[in-house]
Amino acid sequence: MAASTFFIPSVNMIGSGCLEEAANTMKQQGLGYALIVTDKVLNNIGVVAQVQQLLAAQQIESCVYDGTHPNPTTLNVKQGLALLQEHRCDCVVSLGGGSPHDCAKGIALLATNGGDIKDYEGVDRSAKPQLPMIAINTTAGTASEMTRFCIITDEARHIKMAIVDKHVTPILSVNDPHLMAGMPKGLTAATGMDALTHAIEAYVSSAANPITDACALKAVTMITESLRDAVADGNNMQARENMAYAQFLAGMAFNNASLGYVHAMAHQLGGFYDLPHGVCNAVLLPHVQEFNTSVCASRLKDVAAAMGLDVTHLNDQQGAAACIAAIRLLAQDVGIPAGLRDLKVKEQDFDTLAANALKDACGFTNPIQATHEQIVAIFRAAM
Ligand SMILES: [Fe+2]
């Protein structure tokens, strides 16, 4: 096993009521003026005002950038950075799901390193830590509130840039399930399947280690047990809290073991057609694992066991097949579309999508490397 370095924010708060504690911690760290990066929906329903009040109670001033697109763009990063510089903010607070966190990372990284966000595409391209960033999560999840991954859409090239950089790790992550209760069913399902994808891709990753394995399998178990309940009743706070922990565990796993072709391919669909990340992952997940079965059937059998299936009398191939069937059933139960055709994906684009997927840093740790033709075949199977 190669040596591994483990990244995680230095302070992480999870559980009911931890949002207030977070504002207090920010004060103790001497922060005084925050740029809040969020989206229009969270601003309109008053969640942004609630956070501003909590900050104000700790004498922390704030201004708001609420222009974050669901797939945050290079323009979003530019606009947020301009506001940050205008107000001379000393920290960035991201409020939302993966999109505001990723946008905020881009802003905070440029605030200290300068240049253009495109300069940082790839792995550890920056020289300095970003401006202190506090990530308040409202979905469960992308886990972007605690990772060193930042995905920004380059509008000119219609691709998602993967920026994997230890310097974009927030200093504080906040997962208060009360902020997640308002999530609609579709978003709960999509973000929950994203978390399942993180756990499974990290578990079969070529960079997996005993720490990431433990996090990944526990995440798989908790998601299997709680995602259906969280989708069925958004006010089931036990299910919401379980999903908050599960997505965080999955984040610990993939932040350190990285991901695979599900994400590498989903990023292309998201960038090309502006589709929701979690839905793309959920549709691709069983097809990529079918491809991976040739090299990691026993690992997928472990995942089946973590999903609560009795695999004692199955061989590795049968265990992997049971895992893939259980993934499909969970996706179906939470209302994920059956195939890419339902998402208006076109076969004529497969060549471009596959070429870009093979360049995405997330695919480098897939347990088996694929050819261009094999990636095209997986896209075709997922239609
Ligand atoms: Fe993801």
mmCIF file with all atom_site columns, C-alpha atoms and ligand atoms in Angstrom, residues 194 198 263 277 281, ligand 1:
data_model
loop_
_atom_site.group_PDB
_atom_site.id
_atom_site.type_symbol
_atom_site.label_atom_id
_atom_site.label_alt_id
_atom_site.label_comp_id
_atom_site.label_asym_id
_atom_site.label_entity_id
_atom_site.label_seq_id
_atom_site.pdbx_PDB_ins_code
_atom_site.Cartn_x
_atom_site.Cartn_y
_atom_site.Cartn_z
_atom_site.occupancy
_atom_site.B_iso_or_equiv
_atom_site.pdbx_formal_charge
_atom_site.auth_seq_id
_atom_site.auth_comp_id
_atom_site.auth_asym_id
_atom_site.auth_atom_id
_atom_site.pdbx_PDB_model_num
ATOM   1 C  CA . ASP A 1 194 ? -24.132 11.414 -4.569  1.00 0.00 ? 194 ASP A CA 1
ATOM   2 C  CA . HIS A 1 198 ? -18.629 8.860  -2.918  1.00 0.00 ? 198 HIS A CA 1
ATOM   3 C  CA . HIS A 1 263 ? -17.604 11.174 -11.059 1.00 0.00 ? 263 HIS A CA 1
ATOM   4 C  CA . HIS A 1 277 ? -24.576 16.199 -10.186 1.00 0.00 ? 277 HIS A CA 1
ATOM   5 C  CA . ASN A 1 281 ? -23.954 9.921  -10.511 1.00 0.00 ? 281 ASN A CA 1
HETATM 6 FE FE . FE  B 2 .   ? -20.064 13.952 -5.876  1.00 0.00 ? 1   FE  B FE 1
#
